[in-house]
Amino acid sequence: MNAPLRELTLPTELAQELAAIYEDMEEGYDKVARDIGLTCEGCPDNCCDSYFLHHTYSEWAYLWQGLQALAPEMQDRIRDRAAEYLRQCKGQLAEGRRPQIMCPLNENGLCALYQHRMLVCRMHGIPATMTRPDGQSMRFPGCFRCQEIVEQKYGQPEAAPSMDRTELFRRMVGVESRLLGDKRHLMPRIKMTIAEMIVQGPPSLPVPHCQR
Ligand code: SF4
Ligand code: SF4
């Protein structure tokens, strides 16, 4: 028999910490984008149709916090689009393609949950670096438009300004650990699209025996 589940919600202090991390991310992003001269204005691409996957329960819970505050009609529209997204996604994956489908939260070109949008949505675009906990360094080149500017202006990607994500990710891991607490080892790793997070409902935790 499956263990009963209870909805996993972000306590206020963790929601505030996550919002503060996002704010610092935005500040770092804006600085590097300014230095490089990258702006999304007039870009022929719309990154909201990229196949982004998300990995933390904290962001999933935060997304739902925003979703539940929207007007019921808007929530219904988003849920319908999320179901359609999953249907199309299944088809494109079955054809061996990387899905390219507009995010169900995109409403007439704008993000319907801008304050609650995910880390990937905030970081995509500029060059970034990160040192993983195992010491391995990673480098992200930024979006195609950014790569074009970097090539013209700096020649080598290493010569361009970039954002170090290490500290921000360390803080994200801290929020995730505090949210999951001693259940962390029981929770499956996640790798989900926003549409899956919407269709599945808010994240949940197994209820311990002593609380059933
Ligand atoms: S992040 Fe890059 S590709 Fe995406 S909209 Fe902005 S400029 Fe265009
Ligand atoms: S959450 Fe918002 S910003 Fe991110 S892909 Fe969806 S619509 Fe775009």
GROMACS .gro file of C-alpha atoms and ligand atoms in nm:
model
  228
    1MET     CA    1   0.000   0.000   0.000
    2ASN     CA    2   0.132   0.348  -0.087
    3ALA     CA    3   0.218   0.577   0.207
    4PRO     CA    4  -0.026   0.870   0.252
    5LEU     CA    5   0.107   1.203   0.128
    6ARG     CA    6   0.075   1.559   0.249
    7GLU     CA    7   0.125   1.873   0.040
    8LEU     CA    8   0.472   2.020   0.066
    9THR     CA    9   0.444   2.395   0.114
   10LEU     CA   10   0.727   2.642   0.161
   11PRO     CA   11   0.732   2.796   0.510
   12THR     CA   12   0.743   3.176   0.497
   13GLU     CA   13   1.112   3.204   0.587
   14LEU     CA   14   1.212   2.963   0.307
   15ALA     CA   15   0.988   3.142   0.055
   16GLN     CA   16   1.159   3.468   0.157
   17GLU     CA   17   1.504   3.313   0.127
   18LEU     CA   18   1.421   3.178  -0.218
   19ALA     CA   19   1.288   3.519  -0.324
   20ALA     CA   20   1.614   3.677  -0.197
   21ILE     CA   21   1.822   3.426  -0.397
   22TYR     CA   22   1.619   3.506  -0.707
   23GLU     CA   23   1.668   3.877  -0.647
   24ASP     CA   24   2.047   3.835  -0.618
   25MET     CA   25   2.041   3.623  -0.931
   26GLU     CA   26   1.860   3.897  -1.120
   27GLU     CA   27   2.105   4.158  -0.999
   28GLY     CA   28   2.402   3.944  -1.109
   29TYR     CA   29   2.234   3.870  -1.440
   30ASP     CA   30   2.159   4.236  -1.513
   31LYS     CA   31   2.516   4.339  -1.442
   32VAL     CA   32   2.670   4.082  -1.677
   33ALA     CA   33   2.406   4.146  -1.946
   34ARG     CA   34   2.479   4.520  -1.923
   35ASP     CA   35   2.856   4.468  -1.943
   36ILE     CA   36   2.820   4.244  -2.246
   37GLY     CA   37   2.548   4.453  -2.408
   38LEU     CA   38   2.290   4.174  -2.421
   39THR     CA   39   1.922   4.262  -2.424
   40CYS     CA   40   1.622   4.049  -2.512
   41GLU     CA   41   1.459   4.342  -2.689
   42GLY     CA   42   1.398   4.269  -3.055
   43CYS     CA   43   1.527   3.913  -3.025
   44PRO     CA   44   1.376   3.684  -3.289
   45ASP     CA   45   1.372   3.396  -3.038
   46ASN     CA   46   1.142   3.339  -2.741
   47CYS     CA   47   1.317   3.134  -2.477
   48CYS     CA   48   0.986   3.037  -2.316
   49ASP     CA   49   0.951   2.757  -2.573
   50SER     CA   50   1.283   2.601  -2.464
   51TYR     CA   51   1.280   2.252  -2.314
   52PHE     CA   52   1.378   2.352  -1.961
   53LEU     CA   53   1.389   2.091  -1.685
   54HIS     CA   54   1.374   2.179  -1.316
   55HIS     CA   55   1.523   1.994  -1.025
   56THR     CA   56   1.412   2.123  -0.687
   57TYR     CA   57   1.106   2.069  -0.471
   58SER     CA   58   1.150   2.423  -0.339
   59GLU     CA   59   1.098   2.578  -0.682
   60TRP     CA   60   0.807   2.343  -0.749
   61ALA     CA   61   0.640   2.447  -0.420
   62TYR     CA   62   0.714   2.816  -0.488
   63LEU     CA   63   0.564   2.788  -0.835
   64TRP     CA   64   0.248   2.645  -0.682
   65GLN     CA   65   0.236   2.919  -0.423
   66GLY     CA   66   0.217   3.168  -0.711
   67LEU     CA   67  -0.024   2.957  -0.913
   68GLN     CA   68  -0.274   2.928  -0.629
   69ALA     CA   69  -0.284   3.306  -0.595
   70LEU     CA   70  -0.397   3.355  -0.957
   71ALA     CA   71  -0.759   3.406  -1.055
   72PRO     CA   72  -0.942   3.072  -1.097
   73GLU     CA   73  -1.006   3.131  -1.472
   74MET     CA   74  -0.637   3.196  -1.529
   75GLN     CA   75  -0.548   2.878  -1.336
   76ASP     CA   76  -0.789   2.680  -1.555
   77ARG     CA   77  -0.634   2.819  -1.874
   78ILE     CA   78  -0.285   2.736  -1.748
   79ARG     CA   79  -0.386   2.381  -1.652
   80ASP     CA   80  -0.540   2.327  -1.997
   81ARG     CA   81  -0.224   2.455  -2.167
   82ALA     CA   82  -0.008   2.237  -1.941
   83ALA     CA   83  -0.205   1.925  -2.039
   84GLU     CA   84  -0.170   2.016  -2.407
   85TYR     CA   85   0.203   2.082  -2.355
   86LEU     CA   86   0.248   1.731  -2.215
   87ARG     CA   87   0.057   1.578  -2.504
   88GLN     CA   88   0.277   1.754  -2.762
   89CYS     CA   89   0.591   1.690  -2.561
   90LYS     CA   90   0.526   1.316  -2.559
   91GLY     CA   91   0.486   1.320  -2.937
   92GLN     CA   92   0.804   1.520  -3.001
   93LEU     CA   93   1.011   1.305  -2.764
   94ALA     CA   94   0.877   0.990  -2.932
   95GLU     CA   95   1.007   1.130  -3.262
   96GLY     CA   96   1.350   1.171  -3.104
   97ARG     CA   97   1.329   1.551  -3.102
   98ARG     CA   98   1.410   1.794  -2.825
   99PRO     CA   99   1.066   1.943  -2.756
  100GLN     CA  100   1.003   2.301  -2.855
  101ILE     CA  101   0.666   2.405  -2.715
  102MET     CA  102   0.555   2.730  -2.554
  103CYS     CA  103   0.554   2.719  -2.173
  104PRO     CA  104   0.197   2.694  -2.038
  105LEU     CA  105   0.266   2.994  -1.814
  106ASN     CA  106   0.329   3.218  -2.111
  107GLU     CA  107   0.019   3.433  -2.151
  108ASN     CA  108   0.022   3.647  -2.468
  109GLY     CA  109   0.400   3.664  -2.469
  110LEU     CA  110   0.438   3.744  -2.098
  111CYS     CA  111   0.511   3.522  -1.800
  112ALA     CA  112   0.193   3.482  -1.596
  113LEU     CA  113   0.402   3.398  -1.288
  114TYR     CA  114   0.693   3.634  -1.335
  115GLN     CA  115   0.776   3.666  -0.962
  116HIS     CA  116   0.761   3.288  -0.923
  117ARG     CA  117   0.938   3.187  -1.243
  118MET     CA  118   1.213   2.930  -1.220
  119LEU     CA  119   1.585   2.966  -1.177
  120VAL     CA  120   1.653   2.850  -1.534
  121CYS     CA  121   1.423   3.121  -1.672
  122ARG     CA  122   1.623   3.379  -1.476
  123MET     CA  123   1.969   3.256  -1.569
  124HIS     CA  124   1.929   3.165  -1.935
  125GLY     CA  125   2.101   3.413  -2.163
  126ILE     CA  126   2.433   3.526  -2.013
  127PRO     CA  127   2.762   3.333  -1.982
  128ALA     CA  128   2.805   3.171  -1.642
  129THR     CA  129   3.044   2.951  -1.448
  130MET     CA  130   2.997   2.719  -1.155
  131THR     CA  131   3.213   2.503  -0.934
  132ARG     CA  132   3.032   2.187  -0.834
  133PRO     CA  133   3.059   2.046  -0.480
  134ASP     CA  134   3.298   1.780  -0.620
  135GLY     CA  135   3.528   2.061  -0.739
  136GLN     CA  136   3.447   2.027  -1.109
  137SER     CA  137   3.418   2.357  -1.296
  138MET     CA  138   3.138   2.415  -1.540
  139ARG     CA  139   3.093   2.688  -1.800
  140PHE     CA  140   2.768   2.794  -1.971
  141PRO     CA  141   2.804   2.998  -2.290
  142GLY     CA  142   2.473   3.187  -2.277
  143CYS     CA  143   2.203   3.201  -2.543
  144PHE     CA  144   2.276   3.210  -2.917
  145ARG     CA  145   2.243   3.589  -2.928
  146CYS     CA  146   2.484   3.630  -2.640
  147GLN     CA  147   2.733   3.394  -2.804
  148GLU     CA  148   2.723   3.603  -3.122
  149ILE     CA  149   2.795   3.923  -2.925
  150VAL     CA  150   3.073   3.754  -2.728
  151GLU     CA  151   3.238   3.631  -3.044
  152GLN     CA  152   3.229   3.976  -3.206
  153LYS     CA  153   3.328   4.173  -2.897
  154TYR     CA  154   3.566   3.946  -2.709
  155GLY     CA  155   3.679   3.678  -2.955
  156GLN     CA  156   3.721   3.411  -2.688
  157PRO     CA  157   3.431   3.310  -2.457
  158GLU     CA  158   3.672   3.313  -2.160
  159ALA     CA  159   3.744   3.683  -2.220
  160ALA     CA  160   3.381   3.786  -2.175
  161PRO     CA  161   3.224   3.879  -1.839
  162SER     CA  162   3.034   3.591  -1.679
  163MET     CA  163   2.833   3.522  -1.369
  164ASP     CA  164   2.956   3.277  -1.106
  165ARG     CA  165   2.655   3.070  -1.000
  166THR     CA  166   2.834   2.873  -0.727
  167GLU     CA  167   2.723   3.068  -0.420
  168LEU     CA  168   2.366   3.108  -0.542
  169PHE     CA  169   2.338   2.735  -0.603
  170ARG     CA  170   2.483   2.663  -0.261
  171ARG     CA  171   2.207   2.878  -0.110
  172MET     CA  172   1.945   2.698  -0.323
  173VAL     CA  173   2.071   2.363  -0.194
  174GLY     CA  174   2.041   2.502   0.160
  175VAL     CA  175   1.674   2.594   0.103
  176GLU     CA  176   1.606   2.250  -0.045
  177SER     CA  177   1.768   2.073   0.251
  178ARG     CA  178   1.572   2.275   0.502
  179LEU     CA  179   1.246   2.215   0.315
  180LEU     CA  180   1.288   1.838   0.292
  181GLY     CA  181   1.459   1.795   0.629
  182ASP     CA  182   1.502   1.433   0.734
  183LYS     CA  183   1.278   1.317   0.443
  184ARG     CA  184   1.541   1.418   0.190
  185HIS     CA  185   1.667   1.062   0.144
  186LEU     CA  186   1.309   0.939   0.081
  187MET     CA  187   1.234   1.185  -0.196
  188PRO     CA  188   1.303   1.086  -0.557
  189ARG     CA  189   1.526   1.318  -0.758
  190ILE     CA  190   1.320   1.530  -0.990
  191LYS     CA  191   1.372   1.642  -1.346
  192MET     CA  192   1.046   1.797  -1.456
  193THR     CA  193   0.905   2.050  -1.697
  194ILE     CA  194   0.684   2.326  -1.561
  195ALA     CA  195   0.390   2.158  -1.737
  196GLU     CA  196   0.452   1.837  -1.539
  197MET     CA  197   0.470   2.037  -1.216
  198ILE     CA  198   0.135   2.197  -1.296
  199VAL     CA  199  -0.043   1.880  -1.407
  200GLN     CA  200   0.087   1.673  -1.115
  201GLY     CA  201  -0.023   1.933  -0.858
  202PRO     CA  202   0.190   2.066  -0.572
  203PRO     CA  203   0.478   1.850  -0.446
  204SER     CA  204   0.405   1.618  -0.155
  205LEU     CA  205   0.584   1.438   0.124
  206PRO     CA  206   0.512   1.094   0.269
  207VAL     CA  207   0.339   1.123   0.610
  208PRO     CA  208   0.536   0.952   0.891
  209HIS     CA  209   0.361   0.662   1.071
  210CYS     CA  210   0.339   0.853   1.397
  211GLN     CA  211   0.135   1.133   1.227
  212ARG     CA  212  -0.119   0.916   1.042
  213SF4     S1  213   1.781   3.517  -2.354
  213SF4    FE1  214   1.883   3.539  -2.552
  213SF4     S2  215   1.772   3.407  -2.697
  213SF4    FE2  216   1.643   3.438  -2.513
  213SF4     S3  217   1.511   3.613  -2.565
  213SF4    FE3  218   1.690   3.693  -2.455
  213SF4     S4  219   1.835   3.747  -2.616
  213SF4    FE4  220   1.684   3.612  -2.709
  214SF4     S1  221   0.796   3.023  -1.630
  214SF4    FE1  222   0.762   3.219  -1.730
  214SF4     S2  223   0.965   3.287  -1.794
  214SF4    FE2  224   0.980   3.069  -1.751
  214SF4     S3  225   0.949   2.967  -1.947
  214SF4    FE3  226   0.749   2.981  -1.846
  214SF4     S4  227   0.657   3.170  -1.923
  214SF4    FE4  228   0.876   3.178  -1.969
   0.00000   0.00000   0.00000
